[in-house]
Amino acid sequence: MSIDYQQKIPNNVDLAGDKTLQRALEHWQPEFLNWWSDMGPEGSHRYDCYLRTATSVDQEGWATFGYVKMPEYRWGIFLNPQVPDRKIAFGAHKGEPVWQEVPGEYRSNLRRIIVTQGDTEPASVEQQRHLGLTAPSMYDLRNLFQVNVEEGRHLWAMVYLLHRYFGRDGREEAEALLERRSGDADNPRILGAFNERTPDWLSFFMFTFFTDRDGKFQLSALTESAFDPLARTTQFMLTEEGHHMYVGRNGIRRIVERTCEIMLRERTDNPAKLRALGVIDLPTIQKYLNFHSSVTADLFGADLSSNAATFYTTGLKGRYMESRLKDDHQLREATYPVLNATSGQIVMEQAPALNALNERLRDDFIKDSNSGVNAWNKNLEERGIDFKFVVPHKAFNRQIGSLAGVKISPQGKVISTAAWDANVDDWLPTPEDREFVQSLMGRVVEPGQFANWISPPSSGINGQPVECEYVRFG
Ligand code: BYC
């Protein structure tokens, strides 16, 4: 099979001029399409969808919008332009020129980082594959598909690096990326949150709010990499990530808005009454928030990690906004506060900053999450509703790191197992909560119509009206 690369795979990496890469991709592309057909959005293959497609790295006009069938989406490969004379900004090689090829001694760690990043992309598509069947509107259906195709493109971005720079092992890893399955008992995805289910749209919006935000911070740390092709490809991926977080932030805002409307109309904050009226009560939204925030906090890895220290020292992965930080960028003497709960309470301890880099990135992520949640709270305040969403303490419900398994309340207090058991139903979604949310999920896809539990957005996509026919079912 031969591929017209400019047509099928828009790229700025001279795909057509690299025969080895061509052969590798000719083998991988049909496997990718088979995977998309099996694991991509269910029942959607014939739809014409109004989608954004990346076509260049020009910040003024990097994408075009138009109707496309998803299996025919043009999964482009784009690296931001090379910065002439770029130097390594941190670690033992600080000040040396960045690498255009993979140094042999760092090959295995770099491959591991790229594979872990790549694995999350198809995982999220798998997690979200049934959601189209219960879309609350055509506008939301289109946004789901947009997120899905861009995660597919991000997989291509990582597979390009594996094929281009890692030879045979890279090709094998690229195949394995299509073989693991989210939630599969025998061959699961690599990271915990990517094996959780995303069974309803409240979960989807929380996922895009929190877990795509992990994407923002991890990708940002990789944009600092001394391996220049990784830095440049992740820079471009971040351009798309912004929309995914917007889908989450705005989706939750619209759910909250609709609930508030009914609360004010009926003069009630009684969850049972609100549920009977077909909207999601605010405490249930808070429980979903607690779940997704804590599962995503785990994605940053252990608070003290020798892997993270090695990645930094060897120049593979930096800190968030590395170049804006005012220190030696080597962290030889520096310390960073981490939490410990061994003595029955949470205490803050100073640890070597090099080993605490996962914790530092997690803290950056939490700060950013808080500012998004505060925007929802501002809406509540403006409506005179006495309720505040809170991002739970970072030690709450953790499964990874030194706090794993310790029973800690959302306020950050170490508690007994009995106290946890007595309260957990108020903190995390119960099977009944999930069943209720699921009961609201019906398919509303007439243009301009919205399910009862969510408000319409204030504007449409790319200047189109909200009631645009974003998906043509054919
Ligand atoms: N689940 O030393 P540690 C995105 C493992 S999201 C399961 O702390 P490290 C997106 C760990 O692998 C961004 N296992 O590990 C969002 C290690 O295993 P080994 C994704 C976990 O390496 C939405 C062991 O525990 N990108 O793009 O410092 C939609 C010890 O841990 C977990 C990246 O993550 C977990 N949560 O940190 C679509 C960037 N956490 O060595 C896309 C690349 C840790 O004992 N990845 N483990 O077998 C990394 O930088 C690092 O792999 C991690 C882990 C930060 C994830």
Short mmCIF file of C-alpha atoms and ligand atoms in Angstrom, two decimals:
data_model
loop_
_atom_site.label_atom_id
_atom_site.label_comp_id
_atom_site.label_asym_id
_atom_site.label_seq_id
_atom_site.Cartn_x
_atom_site.Cartn_y
_atom_site.Cartn_z
CA MET A 1 0.00 0.00 0.00
CA SER A 2 1.36 3.47 -0.75
CA ILE A 3 0.35 6.68 0.91
CA ASP A 4 0.23 10.14 -0.56
CA TYR A 5 1.79 11.73 2.50
CA GLN A 6 0.88 15.34 1.85
CA GLN A 7 -2.72 14.33 1.21
CA LYS A 8 -3.22 11.70 3.88
CA ILE A 9 -0.81 12.80 6.58
CA PRO A 10 -0.16 16.52 6.47
CA ASN A 11 3.30 16.97 7.93
CA ASN A 12 6.29 19.22 8.22
CA VAL A 13 8.83 16.44 8.77
CA ASP A 14 9.44 15.52 5.13
CA LEU A 15 7.71 12.18 5.43
CA ALA A 16 7.81 11.67 1.68
CA GLY A 17 11.62 12.02 1.67
CA ASP A 18 12.35 9.36 4.31
CA LYS A 19 12.05 5.86 2.87
CA THR A 20 12.68 3.96 6.13
CA LEU A 21 10.05 5.96 7.90
CA GLN A 22 7.67 5.50 4.99
CA ARG A 23 7.98 1.74 5.19
CA ALA A 24 7.41 1.75 8.94
CA LEU A 25 4.35 3.95 8.63
CA GLU A 26 2.93 1.96 5.72
CA HIS A 27 2.89 -0.99 8.04
CA TRP A 28 1.52 0.88 11.03
CA GLN A 29 -1.17 3.01 9.37
CA PRO A 30 -3.55 0.14 8.45
CA GLU A 31 -3.16 -1.25 11.97
CA PHE A 32 -4.05 2.16 13.35
CA LEU A 33 -7.15 2.31 11.14
CA ASN A 34 -8.18 -1.17 12.30
CA TRP A 35 -7.75 -0.03 15.89
CA TRP A 36 -9.82 3.10 15.19
CA SER A 37 -12.51 0.99 13.58
CA ASP A 38 -12.64 -1.37 16.60
CA MET A 39 -11.99 1.07 19.44
CA GLY A 40 -12.79 4.55 18.08
CA PRO A 41 -16.12 6.29 18.70
CA GLU A 42 -18.84 3.67 18.41
CA GLY A 43 -21.12 3.74 15.37
CA SER A 44 -19.62 6.98 14.08
CA HIS A 45 -17.65 5.89 11.04
CA ARG A 46 -20.02 7.19 8.40
CA TYR A 47 -20.82 10.52 10.05
CA ASP A 48 -19.67 13.76 8.47
CA CYS A 49 -18.33 15.81 11.35
CA TYR A 50 -17.40 19.46 11.47
CA LEU A 51 -13.84 19.08 12.72
CA ARG A 52 -10.66 21.03 13.15
CA THR A 53 -7.63 19.55 11.36
CA ALA A 54 -4.08 20.70 12.04
CA THR A 55 -2.46 21.65 8.75
CA SER A 56 0.61 23.66 9.74
CA VAL A 57 2.43 25.11 12.73
CA ASP A 58 1.67 28.69 11.76
CA GLN A 59 0.18 30.16 14.96
CA GLU A 60 -2.01 32.48 12.88
CA GLY A 61 -3.68 29.70 10.93
CA TRP A 62 -2.56 26.26 12.03
CA ALA A 63 -5.87 24.48 11.48
CA THR A 64 -8.77 24.30 9.05
CA PHE A 65 -12.40 23.45 9.83
CA GLY A 66 -14.61 21.36 7.63
CA TYR A 67 -16.78 18.25 7.35
CA VAL A 68 -14.89 14.99 7.44
CA LYS A 69 -15.59 11.33 8.12
CA MET A 70 -13.42 10.39 11.09
CA PRO A 71 -11.69 7.36 9.53
CA GLU A 72 -10.60 9.77 6.79
CA TYR A 73 -9.30 12.38 9.24
CA ARG A 74 -5.88 13.65 8.21
CA TRP A 75 -3.76 12.74 11.23
CA GLY A 76 -0.94 15.18 10.72
CA ILE A 77 2.57 15.09 12.11
CA PHE A 78 3.84 18.50 13.12
CA LEU A 79 6.87 19.68 15.03
CA ASN A 80 7.22 23.31 16.01
CA PRO A 81 10.05 25.02 14.09
CA GLN A 82 13.54 24.38 15.35
CA VAL A 83 14.92 27.20 17.49
CA PRO A 84 18.41 27.90 16.11
CA ASP A 85 21.19 27.23 18.64
CA ARG A 86 18.77 26.03 21.29
CA LYS A 87 20.66 24.96 24.40
CA ILE A 88 19.74 22.44 27.08
CA ALA A 89 18.15 24.43 29.90
CA PHE A 90 18.66 22.15 32.91
CA GLY A 91 20.37 19.13 34.38
CA ALA A 92 23.90 17.83 33.96
CA HIS A 93 24.06 18.87 30.28
CA LYS A 94 22.83 22.41 30.89
CA GLY A 95 24.25 24.84 28.33
CA GLU A 96 25.12 22.15 25.76
CA PRO A 97 23.35 22.11 22.37
CA VAL A 98 20.07 20.16 22.35
CA TRP A 99 20.10 16.73 20.69
CA GLN A 100 18.65 16.03 17.26
CA GLU A 101 19.25 12.28 17.71
CA VAL A 102 18.80 10.06 20.76
CA PRO A 103 21.98 9.62 22.85
CA GLY A 104 22.56 5.88 23.28
CA GLU A 105 22.82 6.03 27.07
CA TYR A 106 19.39 7.70 27.40
CA ARG A 107 17.61 5.66 24.79
CA SER A 108 15.72 3.38 27.08
CA ASN A 109 14.47 6.14 29.44
CA LEU A 110 13.45 8.37 26.55
CA ARG A 111 11.59 5.53 24.90
CA ARG A 112 9.81 4.80 28.15
CA ILE A 113 8.66 8.43 28.51
CA ILE A 114 7.46 8.57 24.89
CA VAL A 115 5.66 5.23 25.22
CA THR A 116 3.95 6.30 28.47
CA GLN A 117 2.84 9.56 26.87
CA GLY A 118 1.73 7.77 23.70
CA ASP A 119 -0.21 5.14 25.63
CA THR A 120 -2.54 7.70 27.21
CA GLU A 121 -3.78 8.94 23.83
CA PRO A 122 -5.49 5.81 22.45
CA ALA A 123 -6.47 4.91 26.04
CA SER A 124 -8.66 8.01 26.32
CA VAL A 125 -10.32 7.28 22.97
CA GLU A 126 -11.13 3.79 24.22
CA GLN A 127 -12.49 5.16 27.49
CA GLN A 128 -14.77 7.56 25.62
CA ARG A 129 -15.89 5.32 22.80
CA HIS A 130 -19.49 4.79 23.97
CA LEU A 131 -20.24 8.39 24.89
CA GLY A 132 -21.50 9.37 21.44
CA LEU A 133 -24.51 7.15 22.01
CA THR A 134 -25.68 9.36 24.88
CA ALA A 135 -24.58 12.81 23.72
CA PRO A 136 -26.56 15.66 25.34
CA SER A 137 -26.46 17.64 22.07
CA MET A 138 -25.02 17.69 18.59
CA TYR A 139 -22.63 20.45 19.70
CA ASP A 140 -21.27 18.20 22.47
CA LEU A 141 -21.12 15.19 20.16
CA ARG A 142 -18.92 17.18 17.81
CA ASN A 143 -16.66 18.29 20.66
CA LEU A 144 -16.28 14.67 21.80
CA PHE A 145 -15.25 13.66 18.28
CA GLN A 146 -12.85 16.60 18.07
CA VAL A 147 -11.15 15.51 21.27
CA ASN A 148 -11.03 11.90 20.02
CA VAL A 149 -9.42 12.66 16.66
CA GLU A 150 -6.87 14.95 18.26
CA GLU A 151 -5.93 12.25 20.78
CA GLY A 152 -5.49 10.04 17.70
CA ARG A 153 -3.21 12.67 16.21
CA HIS A 154 -1.22 12.82 19.45
CA LEU A 155 -0.74 9.08 19.19
CA TRP A 156 0.63 9.65 15.68
CA ALA A 157 2.98 12.29 17.11
CA MET A 158 4.51 9.77 19.54
CA VAL A 159 4.53 6.97 16.97
CA TYR A 160 6.41 9.23 14.59
CA LEU A 161 9.15 9.67 17.23
CA LEU A 162 9.26 5.93 17.93
CA HIS A 163 9.53 5.05 14.24
CA ARG A 164 11.93 7.79 13.31
CA TYR A 165 14.36 7.59 16.23
CA PHE A 166 14.10 4.17 17.91
CA GLY A 167 14.47 1.63 15.09
CA ARG A 168 13.11 -1.81 15.69
CA ASP A 169 12.26 -1.37 19.39
CA GLY A 170 10.37 1.77 18.41
CA ARG A 171 8.34 -0.14 15.82
CA GLU A 172 7.52 -2.83 18.36
CA GLU A 173 6.46 -0.24 20.91
CA ALA A 174 4.29 1.48 18.28
CA GLU A 175 2.50 -1.80 17.67
CA ALA A 176 2.05 -2.43 21.38
CA LEU A 177 0.37 0.98 21.66
CA LEU A 178 -2.43 -0.43 19.50
CA GLU A 179 -2.59 -3.70 21.44
CA ARG A 180 -3.03 -2.58 25.05
CA ARG A 181 -6.64 -1.80 25.99
CA SER A 182 -8.06 0.52 28.60
CA GLY A 183 -9.35 -1.51 31.55
CA ASP A 184 -8.23 -4.86 30.10
CA ALA A 185 -7.30 -7.28 32.90
CA ASP A 186 -4.49 -8.91 30.89
CA ASN A 187 -3.13 -6.06 28.79
CA PRO A 188 -4.16 -2.77 30.39
CA ARG A 189 -3.02 0.76 29.60
CA ILE A 190 0.09 1.84 31.51
CA LEU A 191 -1.24 4.49 33.91
CA GLY A 192 -4.06 4.03 36.43
CA ALA A 193 -6.52 6.77 35.41
CA PHE A 194 -6.49 5.50 31.84
CA ASN A 195 -7.97 2.20 32.92
CA GLU A 196 -10.95 3.81 34.70
CA ARG A 197 -14.28 3.90 32.91
CA THR A 198 -15.72 7.12 31.49
CA PRO A 199 -19.31 5.93 31.47
CA ASP A 200 -21.25 9.21 31.36
CA TRP A 201 -20.86 12.83 30.30
CA LEU A 202 -20.31 14.21 33.79
CA SER A 203 -17.29 11.87 33.96
CA PHE A 204 -16.22 12.95 30.47
CA PHE A 205 -16.26 16.64 31.37
CA MET A 206 -14.40 15.96 34.64
CA PHE A 207 -11.88 13.85 32.72
CA THR A 208 -11.23 16.60 30.19
CA PHE A 209 -11.06 19.18 32.99
CA PHE A 210 -8.64 17.23 35.22
CA THR A 211 -6.94 14.48 33.23
CA ASP A 212 -6.36 16.54 30.10
CA ARG A 213 -4.84 19.07 32.50
CA ASP A 214 -2.34 16.40 33.54
CA GLY A 215 -1.68 16.28 29.79
CA LYS A 216 -1.00 20.02 29.81
CA PHE A 217 1.54 19.77 32.63
CA GLN A 218 3.29 16.60 31.45
CA LEU A 219 3.52 17.92 27.90
CA SER A 220 4.83 21.24 29.19
CA ALA A 221 7.55 19.39 31.13
CA LEU A 222 8.44 17.53 27.91
CA THR A 223 8.61 20.75 25.87
CA GLU A 224 11.74 21.46 27.93
CA SER A 225 13.40 18.21 26.84
CA ALA A 226 16.97 18.18 25.56
CA PHE A 227 15.76 15.75 22.88
CA ASP A 228 14.66 18.48 20.49
CA PRO A 229 12.16 16.49 18.36
CA LEU A 230 10.25 15.59 21.55
CA ALA A 231 10.30 19.21 22.72
CA ARG A 232 9.02 20.45 19.37
CA THR A 233 6.27 17.89 18.94
CA THR A 234 4.92 18.40 22.47
CA GLN A 235 4.92 22.17 21.95
CA PHE A 236 2.53 21.66 19.07
CA MET A 237 0.38 19.12 20.94
CA LEU A 238 -0.21 21.74 23.63
CA THR A 239 -1.91 23.94 21.03
CA GLU A 240 -4.70 21.35 20.78
CA GLU A 241 -4.80 20.43 24.48
CA GLY A 242 -6.26 23.85 25.35
CA HIS A 243 -9.53 23.02 23.59
CA HIS A 244 -9.85 19.72 25.45
CA MET A 245 -9.65 21.45 28.83
CA TYR A 246 -12.08 24.08 27.56
CA VAL A 247 -14.57 21.30 26.76
CA GLY A 248 -14.34 20.12 30.38
CA ARG A 249 -14.40 23.54 32.03
CA ASN A 250 -17.28 24.73 29.94
CA GLY A 251 -19.16 21.42 30.12
CA ILE A 252 -19.19 21.48 33.93
CA ARG A 253 -20.05 25.18 33.93
CA ARG A 254 -23.11 24.44 31.79
CA ILE A 255 -24.22 21.55 34.01
CA VAL A 256 -23.89 23.76 37.08
CA GLU A 257 -25.73 26.59 35.34
CA ARG A 258 -28.67 24.34 34.51
CA THR A 259 -28.85 22.95 38.06
CA CYS A 260 -28.77 26.49 39.47
CA GLU A 261 -31.55 27.56 37.15
CA ILE A 262 -33.79 24.80 38.52
CA MET A 263 -32.68 25.45 42.12
CA LEU A 264 -33.68 29.09 41.82
CA ARG A 265 -36.90 28.38 39.97
CA GLU A 266 -38.03 25.74 42.47
CA ARG A 267 -36.42 27.45 45.47
CA THR A 268 -34.77 24.24 46.62
CA ASP A 269 -31.34 22.74 47.15
CA ASN A 270 -32.78 19.35 48.07
CA PRO A 271 -30.82 16.75 46.03
CA ALA A 272 -33.74 14.31 45.83
CA LYS A 273 -36.10 17.02 44.50
CA LEU A 274 -33.51 18.23 42.03
CA ARG A 275 -32.83 14.72 40.82
CA ALA A 276 -36.56 14.18 40.36
CA LEU A 277 -36.54 17.29 38.17
CA GLY A 278 -33.82 15.71 36.01
CA VAL A 279 -30.79 17.80 36.94
CA ILE A 280 -27.58 16.86 38.77
CA ASP A 281 -27.43 18.17 42.34
CA LEU A 282 -24.29 20.08 43.29
CA PRO A 283 -23.06 17.59 45.97
CA THR A 284 -23.04 14.83 43.34
CA ILE A 285 -20.98 17.03 41.02
CA GLN A 286 -18.57 17.62 43.93
CA LYS A 287 -18.20 13.84 44.42
CA TYR A 288 -17.30 13.36 40.75
CA LEU A 289 -14.85 16.24 41.10
CA ASN A 290 -13.25 14.50 44.13
CA PHE A 291 -12.89 11.27 42.20
CA HIS A 292 -11.37 12.71 39.02
CA SER A 293 -9.12 15.12 40.85
CA SER A 294 -7.63 12.38 43.06
CA VAL A 295 -7.26 9.77 40.31
CA THR A 296 -5.52 12.40 38.17
CA ALA A 297 -3.24 13.48 41.06
CA ASP A 298 -1.91 9.91 40.99
CA LEU A 299 -0.87 10.34 37.36
CA PHE A 300 2.04 12.51 38.46
CA GLY A 301 3.70 9.45 40.02
CA ALA A 302 5.29 8.93 43.44
CA ASP A 303 6.10 12.05 45.48
CA LEU A 304 9.69 10.90 45.79
CA SER A 305 10.92 9.35 42.58
CA SER A 306 14.42 8.44 41.52
CA ASN A 307 13.07 8.05 37.97
CA ALA A 308 11.99 11.69 37.98
CA ALA A 309 15.41 12.75 39.32
CA THR A 310 17.14 10.79 36.54
CA PHE A 311 14.84 12.18 33.84
CA TYR A 312 15.70 15.70 35.02
CA THR A 313 19.42 15.29 35.55
CA THR A 314 19.86 13.66 32.17
CA GLY A 315 17.85 16.43 30.46
CA LEU A 316 14.92 14.31 29.30
CA LYS A 317 12.09 16.05 31.18
CA GLY A 318 12.14 19.48 32.79
CA ARG A 319 9.90 21.36 35.20
CA TYR A 320 6.82 23.36 34.27
CA MET A 321 8.07 26.68 32.81
CA GLU A 322 11.68 25.64 33.46
CA SER A 323 13.22 28.65 31.74
CA ARG A 324 11.22 31.10 33.84
CA LEU A 325 12.38 29.59 37.13
CA LYS A 326 15.13 31.45 38.93
CA ASP A 327 17.57 28.87 40.27
CA ASP A 328 20.58 26.85 39.13
CA HIS A 329 18.41 24.46 36.99
CA GLN A 330 20.37 21.58 38.42
CA LEU A 331 18.86 21.37 41.90
CA ARG A 332 22.01 20.06 43.52
CA GLU A 333 21.32 21.53 46.96
CA ALA A 334 17.66 22.51 46.70
CA THR A 335 14.85 20.99 48.76
CA TYR A 336 11.10 20.80 48.17
CA PRO A 337 8.27 20.09 50.63
CA VAL A 338 6.55 16.70 50.40
CA LEU A 339 3.87 15.16 52.61
CA ASN A 340 4.21 12.19 54.88
CA ALA A 341 1.47 10.51 56.89
CA THR A 342 3.32 7.80 58.78
CA SER A 343 2.79 9.33 62.24
CA GLY A 344 -1.02 9.36 62.06
CA GLN A 345 -1.10 12.90 60.76
CA ILE A 346 0.06 14.67 57.67
CA VAL A 347 3.39 16.35 58.11
CA MET A 348 5.34 18.35 55.62
CA GLU A 349 8.98 17.35 55.20
CA GLN A 350 11.74 18.85 53.12
CA ALA A 351 13.08 16.40 50.54
CA PRO A 352 15.79 16.76 47.91
CA ALA A 353 14.12 18.81 45.16
CA LEU A 354 15.51 16.49 42.51
CA ASN A 355 13.59 13.54 43.91
CA ALA A 356 10.43 15.61 44.47
CA LEU A 357 9.90 16.68 40.86
CA ASN A 358 6.71 14.67 40.44
CA GLU A 359 5.32 16.36 43.55
CA ARG A 360 6.27 19.76 42.25
CA LEU A 361 4.48 19.19 38.94
CA ARG A 362 1.46 17.86 40.85
CA ASP A 363 1.41 21.08 42.89
CA ASP A 364 1.53 23.15 39.67
CA PHE A 365 -1.39 21.10 38.36
CA ILE A 366 -3.43 21.58 41.55
CA LYS A 367 -2.91 25.34 41.45
CA ASP A 368 -4.20 25.40 37.88
CA SER A 369 -7.17 23.15 38.72
CA ASN A 370 -8.10 25.47 41.58
CA SER A 371 -8.30 28.47 39.30
CA GLY A 372 -10.70 26.60 36.98
CA VAL A 373 -12.89 25.49 39.88
CA ASN A 374 -12.93 29.03 41.25
CA ALA A 375 -14.50 30.18 37.99
CA TRP A 376 -17.44 27.79 38.61
CA ASN A 377 -17.68 29.16 42.16
CA LYS A 378 -17.82 32.68 40.84
CA ASN A 379 -20.88 31.68 38.77
CA LEU A 380 -22.52 30.22 41.86
CA GLU A 381 -21.80 33.37 43.83
CA GLU A 382 -23.21 35.60 41.09
CA ARG A 383 -26.44 33.62 41.22
CA GLY A 384 -26.58 33.90 45.02
CA ILE A 385 -26.24 30.13 45.50
CA ASP A 386 -24.61 29.21 48.79
CA PHE A 387 -22.34 26.36 47.62
CA LYS A 388 -18.66 26.19 46.87
CA PHE A 389 -16.83 23.50 44.88
CA VAL A 390 -13.53 22.52 46.45
CA VAL A 391 -10.57 20.64 44.98
CA PRO A 392 -9.88 17.97 47.62
CA HIS A 393 -6.62 17.91 49.54
CA LYS A 394 -3.90 16.32 47.40
CA ALA A 395 -3.54 13.47 49.90
CA PHE A 396 -7.18 12.40 49.50
CA ASN A 397 -7.88 9.00 47.93
CA ARG A 398 -4.37 8.40 46.66
CA GLN A 399 -3.18 5.07 45.29
CA ILE A 400 0.35 6.05 44.22
CA GLY A 401 3.23 7.35 46.36
CA SER A 402 3.81 7.58 50.12
CA LEU A 403 0.17 8.53 50.80
CA ALA A 404 -1.20 5.51 48.97
CA GLY A 405 -3.77 3.66 50.98
CA VAL A 406 -3.68 6.06 53.96
CA LYS A 407 -7.23 7.10 54.84
CA ILE A 408 -7.35 10.87 54.47
CA SER A 409 -10.41 13.12 54.30
CA PRO A 410 -10.93 15.62 51.47
CA GLN A 411 -9.88 18.29 54.01
CA GLY A 412 -6.54 16.53 54.50
CA LYS A 413 -7.04 14.92 57.91
CA VAL A 414 -5.76 11.39 58.56
CA ILE A 415 -8.74 9.34 59.72
CA SER A 416 -9.51 5.79 60.82
CA THR A 417 -10.80 3.15 58.45
CA ALA A 418 -14.11 3.28 60.34
CA ALA A 419 -14.38 7.06 59.80
CA TRP A 420 -13.50 6.60 56.12
CA ASP A 421 -16.15 3.92 55.71
CA ALA A 422 -18.73 6.08 57.47
CA ASN A 423 -18.11 9.06 55.18
CA VAL A 424 -16.86 7.78 51.86
CA ASP A 425 -20.35 7.82 50.34
CA ASP A 426 -20.42 11.58 50.90
CA TRP A 427 -17.02 12.02 49.26
CA LEU A 428 -16.92 9.73 46.25
CA PRO A 429 -19.68 8.75 43.81
CA THR A 430 -21.67 5.76 45.05
CA PRO A 431 -23.11 3.13 42.69
CA GLU A 432 -26.49 4.89 43.20
CA ASP A 433 -25.01 8.26 42.21
CA ARG A 434 -23.53 6.72 39.10
CA GLU A 435 -26.80 5.00 38.31
CA PHE A 436 -28.67 8.29 38.67
CA VAL A 437 -26.26 10.17 36.41
CA GLN A 438 -26.45 7.30 33.94
CA SER A 439 -30.26 7.50 34.00
CA LEU A 440 -30.06 11.06 32.60
CA MET A 441 -27.92 10.03 29.66
CA GLY A 442 -30.24 9.94 26.66
CA ARG A 443 -29.21 10.87 23.15
CA VAL A 444 -30.22 14.39 22.11
CA VAL A 445 -28.83 15.16 18.68
CA GLU A 446 -31.30 17.41 16.86
CA PRO A 447 -29.38 20.59 15.94
CA GLY A 448 -29.83 23.25 18.63
CA GLN A 449 -31.50 20.89 21.14
CA PHE A 450 -29.99 20.14 24.55
CA ALA A 451 -30.63 17.51 27.22
CA ASN A 452 -32.54 18.80 30.22
CA TRP A 453 -29.54 18.57 32.60
CA ILE A 454 -27.19 20.91 30.73
CA SER A 455 -27.44 24.49 29.45
CA PRO A 456 -26.58 25.39 25.87
CA PRO A 457 -23.14 26.97 25.37
CA SER A 458 -22.98 30.71 24.86
CA SER A 459 -21.46 30.34 21.39
CA GLY A 460 -20.85 27.71 18.73
CA ILE A 461 -17.66 26.33 17.18
CA ASN A 462 -15.45 28.48 14.94
CA GLY A 463 -18.06 31.24 14.61
CA GLN A 464 -20.85 28.81 13.65
CA PRO A 465 -24.19 29.16 15.43
CA VAL A 466 -24.97 26.88 18.40
CA GLU A 467 -27.72 25.24 16.33
CA CYS A 468 -25.38 24.39 13.43
CA GLU A 469 -25.64 20.84 12.10
CA TYR A 470 -22.20 19.89 13.41
CA VAL A 471 -22.66 16.20 12.66
CA ARG A 472 -24.45 14.92 9.54
CA PHE A 473 -25.53 11.39 10.17
CA GLY A 474 -25.98 10.58 6.47
N1 BYC B 1 -0.48 4.45 37.38
O1 BYC B 1 8.93 6.60 40.26
P1 BYC B 1 7.49 6.76 39.92
C1 BYC B 1 -2.21 12.98 28.66
C2 BYC B 1 4.53 3.61 38.19
S1 BYC B 1 -1.82 12.70 30.30
C3 BYC B 1 0.26 3.30 37.24
O2 BYC B 1 6.79 7.87 40.54
P2 BYC B 1 7.83 8.04 37.46
C4 BYC B 1 -3.60 12.79 28.27
C5 BYC B 1 5.74 4.11 37.43
O3 BYC B 1 5.59 3.89 36.02
C6 BYC B 1 -0.05 12.86 30.39
N2 BYC B 1 1.58 3.24 37.49
O4 BYC B 1 7.37 6.85 38.35
C7 BYC B 1 -4.65 13.19 29.07
C8 BYC B 1 6.84 3.32 38.05
O5 BYC B 1 6.84 2.02 37.48
P3 BYC B 1 8.12 1.06 37.55
C9 BYC B 1 0.69 11.55 30.18
C10 BYC B 1 2.19 4.35 37.89
O6 BYC B 1 8.40 7.39 36.27
C11 BYC B 1 -5.96 12.98 28.69
C12 BYC B 1 6.41 3.18 39.49
O7 BYC B 1 5.00 3.39 39.50
N3 BYC B 1 2.11 11.76 30.09
O8 BYC B 1 -1.36 13.29 27.90
O9 BYC B 1 8.62 9.07 38.18
C13 BYC B 1 -6.23 12.35 27.47
C14 BYC B 1 7.14 4.14 40.40
O10 BYC B 1 6.64 5.47 40.21
C15 BYC B 1 1.50 5.57 38.07
C16 BYC B 1 3.00 11.40 31.03
O11 BYC B 1 2.67 10.83 32.03
C17 BYC B 1 0.10 5.59 37.79
N4 BYC B 1 -0.64 6.71 37.93
O12 BYC B 1 6.47 8.83 37.14
C18 BYC B 1 -5.19 11.93 26.68
C19 BYC B 1 4.45 11.79 30.76
N5 BYC B 1 2.38 6.51 38.48
O13 BYC B 1 9.29 1.85 37.06
C20 BYC B 1 -3.87 12.16 27.05
C21 BYC B 1 5.37 10.63 30.70
C22 BYC B 1 3.57 5.90 38.58
O14 BYC B 1 8.28 0.67 38.97
N6 BYC B 1 5.43 9.85 31.93
N7 BYC B 1 3.46 4.62 38.21
O15 BYC B 1 7.72 -0.09 36.63
C23 BYC B 1 6.18 10.16 33.01
O16 BYC B 1 6.82 11.19 33.05
C24 BYC B 1 6.24 9.19 34.15
O17 BYC B 1 6.11 7.91 33.61
C25 BYC B 1 5.14 9.37 35.24
C26 BYC B 1 5.47 8.37 36.37
C27 BYC B 1 5.12 10.81 35.74
C28 BYC B 1 3.77 9.00 34.76
#
